[in-house]
Short mmCIF file of C-alpha atoms in Angstrom, two decimals:
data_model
loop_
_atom_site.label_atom_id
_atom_site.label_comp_id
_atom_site.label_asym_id
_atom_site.label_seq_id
_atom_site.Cartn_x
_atom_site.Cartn_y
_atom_site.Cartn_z
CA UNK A 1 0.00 0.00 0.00
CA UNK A 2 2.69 2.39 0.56
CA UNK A 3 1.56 5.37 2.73
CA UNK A 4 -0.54 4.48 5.95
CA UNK A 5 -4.37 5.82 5.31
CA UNK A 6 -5.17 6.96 8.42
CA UNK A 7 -2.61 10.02 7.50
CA UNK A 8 -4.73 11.59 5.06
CA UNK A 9 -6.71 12.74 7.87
CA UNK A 10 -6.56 16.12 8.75
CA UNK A 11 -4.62 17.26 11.65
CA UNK A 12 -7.79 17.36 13.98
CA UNK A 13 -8.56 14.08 12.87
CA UNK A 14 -5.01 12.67 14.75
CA UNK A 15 -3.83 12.69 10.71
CA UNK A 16 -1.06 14.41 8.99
CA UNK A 17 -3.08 15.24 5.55
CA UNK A 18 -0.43 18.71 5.60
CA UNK A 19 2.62 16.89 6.28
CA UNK A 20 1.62 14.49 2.92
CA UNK A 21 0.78 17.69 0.64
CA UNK A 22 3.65 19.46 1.71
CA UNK A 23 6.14 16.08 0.80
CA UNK A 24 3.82 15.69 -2.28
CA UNK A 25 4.95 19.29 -3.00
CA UNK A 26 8.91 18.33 -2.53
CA UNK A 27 8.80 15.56 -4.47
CA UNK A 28 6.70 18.07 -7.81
CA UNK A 29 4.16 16.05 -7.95
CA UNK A 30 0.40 17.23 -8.25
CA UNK A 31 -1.16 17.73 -5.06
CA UNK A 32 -4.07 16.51 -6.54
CA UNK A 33 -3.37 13.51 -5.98
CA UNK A 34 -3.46 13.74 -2.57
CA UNK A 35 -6.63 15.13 -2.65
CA UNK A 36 -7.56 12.24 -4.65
CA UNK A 37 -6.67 9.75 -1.85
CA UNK A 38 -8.61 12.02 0.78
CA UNK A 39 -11.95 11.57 -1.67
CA UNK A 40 -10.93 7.35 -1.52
CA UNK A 41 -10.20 7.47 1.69
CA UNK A 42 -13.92 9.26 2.82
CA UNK A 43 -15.44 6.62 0.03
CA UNK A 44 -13.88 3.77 1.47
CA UNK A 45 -14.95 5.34 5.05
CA UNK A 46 -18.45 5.37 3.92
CA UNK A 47 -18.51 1.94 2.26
CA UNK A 48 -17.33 0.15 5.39
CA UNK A 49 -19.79 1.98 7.58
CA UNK A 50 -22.71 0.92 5.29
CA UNK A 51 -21.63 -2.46 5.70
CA UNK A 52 -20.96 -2.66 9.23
CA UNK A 53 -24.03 -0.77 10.28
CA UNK A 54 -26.13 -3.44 7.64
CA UNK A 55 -24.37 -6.29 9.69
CA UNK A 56 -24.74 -5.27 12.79
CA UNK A 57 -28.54 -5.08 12.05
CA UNK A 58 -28.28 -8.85 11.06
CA UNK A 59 -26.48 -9.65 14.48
CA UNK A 60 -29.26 -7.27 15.83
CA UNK A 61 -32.57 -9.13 14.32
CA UNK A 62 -30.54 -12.80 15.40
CA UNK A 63 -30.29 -11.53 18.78
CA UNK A 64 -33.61 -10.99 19.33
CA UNK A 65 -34.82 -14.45 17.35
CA UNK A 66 -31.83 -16.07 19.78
CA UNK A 67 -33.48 -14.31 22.89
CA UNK A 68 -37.08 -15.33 22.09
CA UNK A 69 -35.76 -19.05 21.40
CA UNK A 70 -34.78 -18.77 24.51
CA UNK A 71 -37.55 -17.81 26.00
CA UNK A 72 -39.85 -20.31 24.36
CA UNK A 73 -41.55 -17.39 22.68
CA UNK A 74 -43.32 -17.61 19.64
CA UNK A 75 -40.67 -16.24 16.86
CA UNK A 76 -42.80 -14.05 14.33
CA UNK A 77 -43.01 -14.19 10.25
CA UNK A 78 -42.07 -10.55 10.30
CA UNK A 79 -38.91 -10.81 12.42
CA UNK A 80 -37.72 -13.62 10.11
CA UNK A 81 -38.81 -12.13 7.15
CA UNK A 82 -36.66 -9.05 8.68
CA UNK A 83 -33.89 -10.81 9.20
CA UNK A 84 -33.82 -12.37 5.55
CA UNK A 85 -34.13 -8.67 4.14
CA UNK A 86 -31.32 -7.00 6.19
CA UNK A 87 -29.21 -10.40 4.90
CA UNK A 88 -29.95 -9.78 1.75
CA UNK A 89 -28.21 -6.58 1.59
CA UNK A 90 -24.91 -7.49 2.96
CA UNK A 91 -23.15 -9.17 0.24
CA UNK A 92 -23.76 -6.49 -1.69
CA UNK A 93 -22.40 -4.06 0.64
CA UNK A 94 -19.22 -6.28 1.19
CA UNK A 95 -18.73 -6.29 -2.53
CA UNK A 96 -18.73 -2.44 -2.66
CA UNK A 97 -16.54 -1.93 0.26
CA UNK A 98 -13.84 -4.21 -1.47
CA UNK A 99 -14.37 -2.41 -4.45
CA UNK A 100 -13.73 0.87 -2.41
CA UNK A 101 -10.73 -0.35 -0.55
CA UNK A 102 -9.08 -1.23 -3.87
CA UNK A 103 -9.41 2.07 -5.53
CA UNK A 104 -8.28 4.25 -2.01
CA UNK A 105 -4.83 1.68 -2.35
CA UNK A 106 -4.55 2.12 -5.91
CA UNK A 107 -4.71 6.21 -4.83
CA UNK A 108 -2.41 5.70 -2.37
CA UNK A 109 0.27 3.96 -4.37
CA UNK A 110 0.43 7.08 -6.53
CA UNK A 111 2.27 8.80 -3.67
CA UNK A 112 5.64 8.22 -2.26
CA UNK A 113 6.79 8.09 1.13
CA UNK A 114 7.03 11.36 3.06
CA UNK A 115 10.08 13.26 1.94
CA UNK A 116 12.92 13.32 4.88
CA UNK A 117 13.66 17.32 6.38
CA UNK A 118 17.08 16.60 5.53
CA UNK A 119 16.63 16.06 1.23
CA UNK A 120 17.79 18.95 -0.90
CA UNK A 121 14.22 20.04 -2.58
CA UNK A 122 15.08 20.64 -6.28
CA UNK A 123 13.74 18.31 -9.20
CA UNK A 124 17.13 19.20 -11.26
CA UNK A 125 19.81 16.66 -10.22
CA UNK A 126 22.04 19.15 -10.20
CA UNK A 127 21.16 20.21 -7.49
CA UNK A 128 22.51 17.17 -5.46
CA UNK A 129 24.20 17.95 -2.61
CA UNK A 130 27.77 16.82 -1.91
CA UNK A 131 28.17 15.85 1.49
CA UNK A 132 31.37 14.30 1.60
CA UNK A 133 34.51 13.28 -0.40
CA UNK A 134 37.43 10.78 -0.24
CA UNK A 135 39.90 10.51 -2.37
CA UNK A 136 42.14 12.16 -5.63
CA UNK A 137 40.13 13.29 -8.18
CA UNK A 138 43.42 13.35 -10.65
CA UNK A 139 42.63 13.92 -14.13
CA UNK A 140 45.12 12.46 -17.39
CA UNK A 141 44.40 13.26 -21.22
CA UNK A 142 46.00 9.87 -21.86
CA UNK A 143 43.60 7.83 -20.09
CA UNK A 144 41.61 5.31 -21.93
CA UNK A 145 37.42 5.01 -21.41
CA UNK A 146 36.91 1.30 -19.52
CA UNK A 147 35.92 0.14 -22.41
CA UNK A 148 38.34 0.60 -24.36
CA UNK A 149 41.09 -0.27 -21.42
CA UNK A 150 38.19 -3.88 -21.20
CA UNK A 151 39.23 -4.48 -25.12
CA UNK A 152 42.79 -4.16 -24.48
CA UNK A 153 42.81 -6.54 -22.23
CA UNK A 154 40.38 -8.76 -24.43
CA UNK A 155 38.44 -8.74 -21.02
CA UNK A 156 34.93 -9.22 -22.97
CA UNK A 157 33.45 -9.77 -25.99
CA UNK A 158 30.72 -6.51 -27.32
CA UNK A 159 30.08 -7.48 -31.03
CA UNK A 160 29.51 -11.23 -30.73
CA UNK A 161 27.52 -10.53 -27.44
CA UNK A 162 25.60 -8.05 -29.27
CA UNK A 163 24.90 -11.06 -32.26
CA UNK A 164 23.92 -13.46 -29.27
CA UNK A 165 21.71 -11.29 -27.24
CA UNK A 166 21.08 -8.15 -29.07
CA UNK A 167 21.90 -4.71 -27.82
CA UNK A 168 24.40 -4.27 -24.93
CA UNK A 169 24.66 -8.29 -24.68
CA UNK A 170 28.12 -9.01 -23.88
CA UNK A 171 30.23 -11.91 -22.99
CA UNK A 172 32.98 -10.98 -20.21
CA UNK A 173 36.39 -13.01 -21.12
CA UNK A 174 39.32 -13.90 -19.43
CA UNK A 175 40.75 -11.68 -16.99
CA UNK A 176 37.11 -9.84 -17.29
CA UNK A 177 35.42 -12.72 -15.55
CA UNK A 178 38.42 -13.22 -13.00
CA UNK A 179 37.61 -9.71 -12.05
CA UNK A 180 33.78 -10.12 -11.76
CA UNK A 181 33.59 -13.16 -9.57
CA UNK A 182 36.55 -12.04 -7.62
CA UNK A 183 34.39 -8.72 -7.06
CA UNK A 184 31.70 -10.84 -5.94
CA UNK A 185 33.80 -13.06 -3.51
CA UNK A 186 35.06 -10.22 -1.92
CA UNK A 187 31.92 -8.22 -1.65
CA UNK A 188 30.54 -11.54 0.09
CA UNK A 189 33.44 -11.65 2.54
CA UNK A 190 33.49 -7.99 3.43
CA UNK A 191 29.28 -8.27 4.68
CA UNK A 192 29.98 -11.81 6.25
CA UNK A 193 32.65 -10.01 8.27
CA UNK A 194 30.04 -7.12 9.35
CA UNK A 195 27.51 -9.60 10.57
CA UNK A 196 25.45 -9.78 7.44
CA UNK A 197 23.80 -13.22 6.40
CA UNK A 198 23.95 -13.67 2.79
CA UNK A 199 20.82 -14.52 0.35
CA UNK A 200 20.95 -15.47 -3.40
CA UNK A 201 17.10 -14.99 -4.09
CA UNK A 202 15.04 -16.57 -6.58
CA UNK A 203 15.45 -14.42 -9.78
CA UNK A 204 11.78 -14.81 -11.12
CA UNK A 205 8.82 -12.46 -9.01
CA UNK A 206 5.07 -13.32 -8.82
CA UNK A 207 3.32 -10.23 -10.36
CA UNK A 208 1.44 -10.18 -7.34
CA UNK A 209 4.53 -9.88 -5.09
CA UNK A 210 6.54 -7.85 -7.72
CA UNK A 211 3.65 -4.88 -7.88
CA UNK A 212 4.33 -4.78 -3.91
CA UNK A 213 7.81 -3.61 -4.13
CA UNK A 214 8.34 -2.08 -7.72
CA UNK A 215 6.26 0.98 -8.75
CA UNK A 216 4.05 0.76 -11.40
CA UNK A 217 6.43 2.63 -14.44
CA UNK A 218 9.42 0.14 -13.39
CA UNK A 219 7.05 -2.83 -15.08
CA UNK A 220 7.53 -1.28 -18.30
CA UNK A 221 10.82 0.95 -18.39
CA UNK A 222 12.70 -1.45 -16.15
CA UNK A 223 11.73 -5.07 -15.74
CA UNK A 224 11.41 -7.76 -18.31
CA UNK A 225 8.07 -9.86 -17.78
CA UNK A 226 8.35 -13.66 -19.06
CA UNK A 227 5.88 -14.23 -21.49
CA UNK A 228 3.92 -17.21 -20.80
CA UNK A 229 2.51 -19.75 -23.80
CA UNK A 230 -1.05 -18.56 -25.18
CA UNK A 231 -1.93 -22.11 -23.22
CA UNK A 232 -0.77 -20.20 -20.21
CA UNK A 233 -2.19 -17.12 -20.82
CA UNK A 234 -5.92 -18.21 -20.69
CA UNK A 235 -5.33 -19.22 -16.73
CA UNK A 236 -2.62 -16.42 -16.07
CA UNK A 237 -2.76 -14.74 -12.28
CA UNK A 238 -0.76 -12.83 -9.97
CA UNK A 239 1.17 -15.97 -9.25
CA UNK A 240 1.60 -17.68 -12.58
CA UNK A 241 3.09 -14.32 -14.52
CA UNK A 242 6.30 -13.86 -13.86
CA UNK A 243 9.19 -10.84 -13.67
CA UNK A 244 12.65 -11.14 -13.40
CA UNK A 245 14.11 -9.50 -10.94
CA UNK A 246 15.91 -5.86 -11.63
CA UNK A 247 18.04 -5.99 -8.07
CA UNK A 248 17.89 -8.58 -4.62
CA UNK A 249 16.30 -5.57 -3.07
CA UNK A 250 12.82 -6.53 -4.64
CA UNK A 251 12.67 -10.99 -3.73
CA UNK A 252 14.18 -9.60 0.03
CA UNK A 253 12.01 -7.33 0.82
CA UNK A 254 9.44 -9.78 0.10
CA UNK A 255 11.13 -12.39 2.30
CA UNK A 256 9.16 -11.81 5.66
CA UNK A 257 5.58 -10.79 3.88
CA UNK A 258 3.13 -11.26 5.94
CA UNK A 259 5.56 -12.22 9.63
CA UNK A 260 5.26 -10.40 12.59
CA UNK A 261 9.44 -9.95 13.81
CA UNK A 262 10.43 -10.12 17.47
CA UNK A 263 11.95 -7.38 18.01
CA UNK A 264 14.61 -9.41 20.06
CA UNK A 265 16.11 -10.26 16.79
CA UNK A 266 16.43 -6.70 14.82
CA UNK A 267 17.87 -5.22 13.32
CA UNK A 268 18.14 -7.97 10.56
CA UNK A 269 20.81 -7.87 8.11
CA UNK A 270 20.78 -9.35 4.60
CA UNK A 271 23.53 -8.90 2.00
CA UNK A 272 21.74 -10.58 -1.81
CA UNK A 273 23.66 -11.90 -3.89
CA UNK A 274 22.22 -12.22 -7.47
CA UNK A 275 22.40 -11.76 -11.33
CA UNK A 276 20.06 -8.75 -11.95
CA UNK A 277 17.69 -7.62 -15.23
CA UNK A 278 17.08 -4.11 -16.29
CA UNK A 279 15.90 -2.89 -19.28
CA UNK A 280 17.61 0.38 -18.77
CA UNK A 281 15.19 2.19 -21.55
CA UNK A 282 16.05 5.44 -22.28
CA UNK A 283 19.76 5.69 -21.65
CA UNK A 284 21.90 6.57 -24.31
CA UNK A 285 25.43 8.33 -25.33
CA UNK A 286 28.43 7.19 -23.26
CA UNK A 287 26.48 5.08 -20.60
CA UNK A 288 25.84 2.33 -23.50
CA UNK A 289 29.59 2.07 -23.63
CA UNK A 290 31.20 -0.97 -22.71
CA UNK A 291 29.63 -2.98 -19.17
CA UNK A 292 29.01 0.04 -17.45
CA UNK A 293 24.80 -0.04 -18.18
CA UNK A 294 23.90 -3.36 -19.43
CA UNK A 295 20.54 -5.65 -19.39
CA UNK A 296 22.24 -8.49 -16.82
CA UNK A 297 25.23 -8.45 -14.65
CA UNK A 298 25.65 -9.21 -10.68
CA UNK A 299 25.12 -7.18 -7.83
CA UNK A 300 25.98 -7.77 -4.21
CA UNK A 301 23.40 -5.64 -2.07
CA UNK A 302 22.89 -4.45 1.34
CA UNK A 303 19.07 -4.77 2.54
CA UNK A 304 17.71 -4.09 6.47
CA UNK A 305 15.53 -4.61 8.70
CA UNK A 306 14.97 -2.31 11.84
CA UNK A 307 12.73 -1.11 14.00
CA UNK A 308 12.01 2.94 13.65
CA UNK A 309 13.91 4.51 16.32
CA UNK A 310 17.06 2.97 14.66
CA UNK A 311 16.48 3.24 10.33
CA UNK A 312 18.46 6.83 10.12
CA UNK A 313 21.27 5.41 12.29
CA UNK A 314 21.20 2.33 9.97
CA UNK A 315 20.80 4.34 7.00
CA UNK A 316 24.29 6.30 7.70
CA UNK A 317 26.01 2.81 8.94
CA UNK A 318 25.13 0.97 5.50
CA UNK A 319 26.31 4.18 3.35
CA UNK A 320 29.81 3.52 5.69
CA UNK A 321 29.83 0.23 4.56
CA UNK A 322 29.97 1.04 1.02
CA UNK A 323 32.80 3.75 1.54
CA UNK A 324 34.65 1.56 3.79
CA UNK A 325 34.29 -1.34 0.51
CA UNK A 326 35.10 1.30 -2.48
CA UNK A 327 38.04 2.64 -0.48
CA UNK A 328 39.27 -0.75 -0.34
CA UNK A 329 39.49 -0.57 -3.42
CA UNK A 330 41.00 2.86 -3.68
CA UNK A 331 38.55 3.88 -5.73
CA UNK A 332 37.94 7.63 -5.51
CA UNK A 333 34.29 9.32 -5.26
CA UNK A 334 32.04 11.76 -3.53
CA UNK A 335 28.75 11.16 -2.15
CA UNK A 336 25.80 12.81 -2.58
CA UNK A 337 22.01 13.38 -1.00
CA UNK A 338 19.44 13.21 -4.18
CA UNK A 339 17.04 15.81 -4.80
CA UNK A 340 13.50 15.68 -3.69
CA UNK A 341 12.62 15.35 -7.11
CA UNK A 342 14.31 12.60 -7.94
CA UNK A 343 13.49 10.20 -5.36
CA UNK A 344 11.65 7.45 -6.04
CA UNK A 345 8.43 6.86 -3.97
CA UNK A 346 9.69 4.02 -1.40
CA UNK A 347 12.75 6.29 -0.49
CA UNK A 348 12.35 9.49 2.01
CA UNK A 349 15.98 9.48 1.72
CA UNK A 350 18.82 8.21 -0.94
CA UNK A 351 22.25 8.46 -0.99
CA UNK A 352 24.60 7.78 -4.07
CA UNK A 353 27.76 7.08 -4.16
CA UNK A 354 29.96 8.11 -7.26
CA UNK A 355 32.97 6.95 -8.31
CA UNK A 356 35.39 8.80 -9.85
CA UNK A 357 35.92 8.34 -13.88
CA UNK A 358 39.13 9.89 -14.85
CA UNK A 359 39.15 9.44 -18.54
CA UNK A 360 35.58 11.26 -18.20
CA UNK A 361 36.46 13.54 -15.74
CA UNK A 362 33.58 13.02 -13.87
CA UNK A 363 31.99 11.04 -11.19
CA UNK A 364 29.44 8.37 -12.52
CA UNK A 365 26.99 6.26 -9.88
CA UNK A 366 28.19 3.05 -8.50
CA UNK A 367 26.13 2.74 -5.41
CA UNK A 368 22.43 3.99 -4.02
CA UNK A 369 21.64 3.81 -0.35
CA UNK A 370 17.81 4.58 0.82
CA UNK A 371 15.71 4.70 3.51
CA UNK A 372 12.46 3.30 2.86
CA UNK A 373 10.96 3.86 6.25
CA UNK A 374 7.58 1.56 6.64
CA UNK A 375 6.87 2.10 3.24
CA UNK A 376 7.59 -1.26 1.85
CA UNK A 377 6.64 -3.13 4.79
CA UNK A 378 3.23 -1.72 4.92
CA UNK A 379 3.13 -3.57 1.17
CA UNK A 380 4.34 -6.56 2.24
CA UNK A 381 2.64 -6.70 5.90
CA UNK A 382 6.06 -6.62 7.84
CA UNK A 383 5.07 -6.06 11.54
CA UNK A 384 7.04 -6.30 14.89
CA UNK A 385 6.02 -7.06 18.27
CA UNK A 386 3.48 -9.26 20.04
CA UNK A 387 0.41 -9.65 18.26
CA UNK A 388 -1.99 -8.30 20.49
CA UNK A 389 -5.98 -8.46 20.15
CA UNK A 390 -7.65 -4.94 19.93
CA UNK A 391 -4.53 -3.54 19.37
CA UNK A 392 -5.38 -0.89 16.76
CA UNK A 393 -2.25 0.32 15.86
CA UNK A 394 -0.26 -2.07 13.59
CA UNK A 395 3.69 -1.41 14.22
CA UNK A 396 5.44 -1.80 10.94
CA UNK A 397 9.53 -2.21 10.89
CA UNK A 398 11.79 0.00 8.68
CA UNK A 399 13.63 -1.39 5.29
CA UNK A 400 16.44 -0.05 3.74
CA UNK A 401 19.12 -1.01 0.48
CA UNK A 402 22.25 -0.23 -0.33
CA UNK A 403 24.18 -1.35 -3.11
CA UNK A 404 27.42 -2.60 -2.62
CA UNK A 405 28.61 -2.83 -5.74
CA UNK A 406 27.33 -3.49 -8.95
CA UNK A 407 29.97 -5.62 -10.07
CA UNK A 408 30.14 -4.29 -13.81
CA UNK A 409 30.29 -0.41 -13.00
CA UNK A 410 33.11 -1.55 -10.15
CA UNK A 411 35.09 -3.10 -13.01
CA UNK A 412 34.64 -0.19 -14.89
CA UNK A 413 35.84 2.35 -12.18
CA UNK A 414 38.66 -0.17 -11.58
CA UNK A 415 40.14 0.38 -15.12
CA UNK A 416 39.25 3.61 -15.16
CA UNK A 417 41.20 4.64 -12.47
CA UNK A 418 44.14 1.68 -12.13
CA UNK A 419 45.22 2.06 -15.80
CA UNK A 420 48.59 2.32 -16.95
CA UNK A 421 50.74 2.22 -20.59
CA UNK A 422 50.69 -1.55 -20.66
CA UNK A 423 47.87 -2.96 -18.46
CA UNK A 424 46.04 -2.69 -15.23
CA UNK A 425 47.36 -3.29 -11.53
CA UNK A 426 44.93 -5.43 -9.22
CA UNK A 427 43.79 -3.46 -6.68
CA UNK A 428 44.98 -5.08 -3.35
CA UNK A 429 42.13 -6.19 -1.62
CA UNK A 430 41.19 -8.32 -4.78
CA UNK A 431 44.53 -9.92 -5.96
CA UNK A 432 44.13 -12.98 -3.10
CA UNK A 433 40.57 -13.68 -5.45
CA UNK A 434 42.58 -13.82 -8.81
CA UNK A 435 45.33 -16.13 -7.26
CA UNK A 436 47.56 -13.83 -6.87
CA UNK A 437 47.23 -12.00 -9.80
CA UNK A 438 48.97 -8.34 -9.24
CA UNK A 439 48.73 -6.99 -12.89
CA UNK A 440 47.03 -7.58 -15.86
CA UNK A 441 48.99 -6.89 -19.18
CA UNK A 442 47.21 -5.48 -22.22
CA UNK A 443 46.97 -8.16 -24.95
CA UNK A 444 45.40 -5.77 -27.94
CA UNK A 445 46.87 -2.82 -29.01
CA UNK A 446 44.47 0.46 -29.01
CA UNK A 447 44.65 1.35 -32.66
CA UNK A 448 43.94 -2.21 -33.39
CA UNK A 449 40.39 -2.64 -31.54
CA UNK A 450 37.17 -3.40 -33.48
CA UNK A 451 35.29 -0.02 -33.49
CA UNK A 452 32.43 -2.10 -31.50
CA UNK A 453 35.28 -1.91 -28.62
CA UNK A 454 36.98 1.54 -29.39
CA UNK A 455 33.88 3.00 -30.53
CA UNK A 456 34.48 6.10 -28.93
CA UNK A 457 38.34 6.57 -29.71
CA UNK A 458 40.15 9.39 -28.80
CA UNK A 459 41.29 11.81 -31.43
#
């Protein structure tokens, strides 16, 4: 669901219907909408009302029938005949309170979560605000793009990946997938060591579970839906279609749908390990070049689970975790808090970390790090606590991601920055995953790369 109803209320109603505008406004996105939820919200209000009121009439009429039993009374044709009318009206009733309570969700999944005080409000990325800074940021004419320094080292194969899988298919070769699992192996290591437990998900979402965790524009500009037989199609459901999954984020947070959590045992710390699918419509220029944006490669993520007093503490400790991993690697970068504007709606807050590209001379994302607050949870019906009777307030837990690296963009920065005349040095931390490997010489010379490689050669 998203947002919790009972804050489009207003203020004197114990809601926050001003806070909500007033995010909605942040994030420049029509208030209207809000406005729209209110109307769904009063609808749905109504709807259940009508239907409780007819059923407690029922219970009312049985009473009485019960109490005259009971007596050994005479029951009457016009009590029964009551009782069979206010019956009559309550499917009826049920069918257009469900009805209701489908459209105020639908309204309230137009809105994202409530916009932290903290976010720079702009809707021009630009505007992102630098908060902090580690490394160099050295700049060289004579350095090579990644993919270009990839062909040298006949690290992958572009044009034949391109004939098996169509555009930005790629095979990764050699000393390019040495450098991707060793990536991995390390990522895994570095979260084991910080008390994470590791999942590989399943790769393939139920719709149903899918449209709990993705918003609705990711189903067509980011995820790829697998097309069933027309056999299949006739029977399809929210369980039968499938998606593959864009990032572990989306299967994890899905993990505990439906659980209540002792709160004995958070926070909860998952690190996913998976192959991931993105469509990636709509980008074009230099980020087609080379791995750096591509339909499949692996990620190793960061996803928790805490209670609300402790999600912004956990928020800053997970961002650590990622500049403690791509310093490791002496990889330089800044980080920096996105705009209101460009937040998606589960985040209230998002980091990104950006490595620096010296043949670009510019930074270029290699990690994202948000605070979903109760946003996903309330989705997935994540709870913590006893479960209480007549307890009317449902206490949801927190969720948050962080990438830790994408292991195709932290190849990329690797080259990038670790370059030199005749190959690449290992970066420390990962030589004991390529046995040993210190340095990896350049087997191709640049003048001599297929333009699918060198596309973008220096003049």
């Amino acid at each position: 669901m998203g947002l919790d109803p009972l804050l489009f209320r207003t203020e004197d109603q114990g809601g926050k219907l001003e806070l909500v505008k007033e995010s909605q406004r942040r994030r420049y996105k029509p208030e209207e909408q809000v406005n729209n939820v209110v109307a769904a919200y009063e609808e749905n209000r109504r709807a259940q009302h009508a239907k409780d009121q007819a059923k407690s009439e029922v219970k009312k009429i049985q009473d009485e029938i019960t109490a005259k039993k009971k007596a050994k009374q005479e029951v009457d044709e016009q009590l029964l005949k009551n009782k069979t009318e206010a019956e009559s009206k309550v499917p009826q009733l049920e069918k257009d309170h469900e009805e209701a309570s489908i459209r105020m969700e639908s309204a309230i999944r137009a809105i994202g979560n409530i916009v932290h005080q903290s976010v720079p409000v702009s809707k021009d990325e630009k505007d992102n605000l630098v908060v902090k800074q580690w490394g160099d940021f050295k700049t060289d004419p004579e350095k090579k793009h990644h993919h270009e320094v990839l062909g040298m080292l006949d690290g992958y194969e572009s044009a034949r990946g391109v004939k098996v899988a169509g555009h930005r298919g790629y095979f990764l070769k050699g000393v390019g997938v040495q450098l991707n699992f060793a990536i991995m192996q390390y990522g895994m290591d570095f979260l084991n060591s910080r008390d994470y437990t590791m999942l590989q998900p399943p790769y393939l979402m139920n719709r149903g579970v899918m449209s709990n965790t993705a918003q609705l524009e990711e189903f067509d500009e980011a995820l790829y839906k697998i097309n069933l037989s027309s056999a299949d199609q006739a029977s399809a459901s929210e369980e039968t279609e499938k998606y593959l999954i864009a990032t572990s984020e989306q299967p994890i947070s899905a993990l505990h749908q439906g659980e209540w959590l002792d709160p004995k045992n958070l926070p909860i710390r998952y690190g996913g390990v998976s192959t991931c699918f993105r469509k990636e419509a709509g980008a074009h220029g230099k980020d087609t070049w080379g791995i750096f944006r591509v339909h499949q490669f692996e990620k190793i993520e960061q996803f928790c689970i805490t209670s609300p007093e402790t999600s912004w503490e956990m928020h800053e400790k997970m961002l650590e975790h990622s500049e403690e991993f791509y310093q490791s690697l002496g990889i330089p970068y800044r980080v920096v808090s996105i705009v209101s504007g460009a937040l998606n709606n589960a985040a209230a807050k998002k980091y990104d970390l950006e490595g620096w590209f010296p043949s670009f001379n510019e930074h270029r994302e290699l990690v994202s790090c948000s605070n979903c607050t109760d946003y996903q949870s309330r989705s997935m019906e994540i709870r913590y606590g006893s479960k209480k009777q007549n307890e009317r307030e449902k206490k949801y837990v927190h969720m948050l991601n962080s990438t830790l690296c994408a292991t195709t963009r932290t190849i990329c920065a690797i080259l990038e920055n670790y370059q030199t005349p005749t190959g690449v040095q290992v970066p420390e931390a990962l030589q004991k995953y390529m046995g040993g490997k210190t340095f990896m010489e350049f087997k191709i010379k640049y003048e001599d790369l297929p333009t699918s490689k060198g596309a973008a050669k220096k003049k």
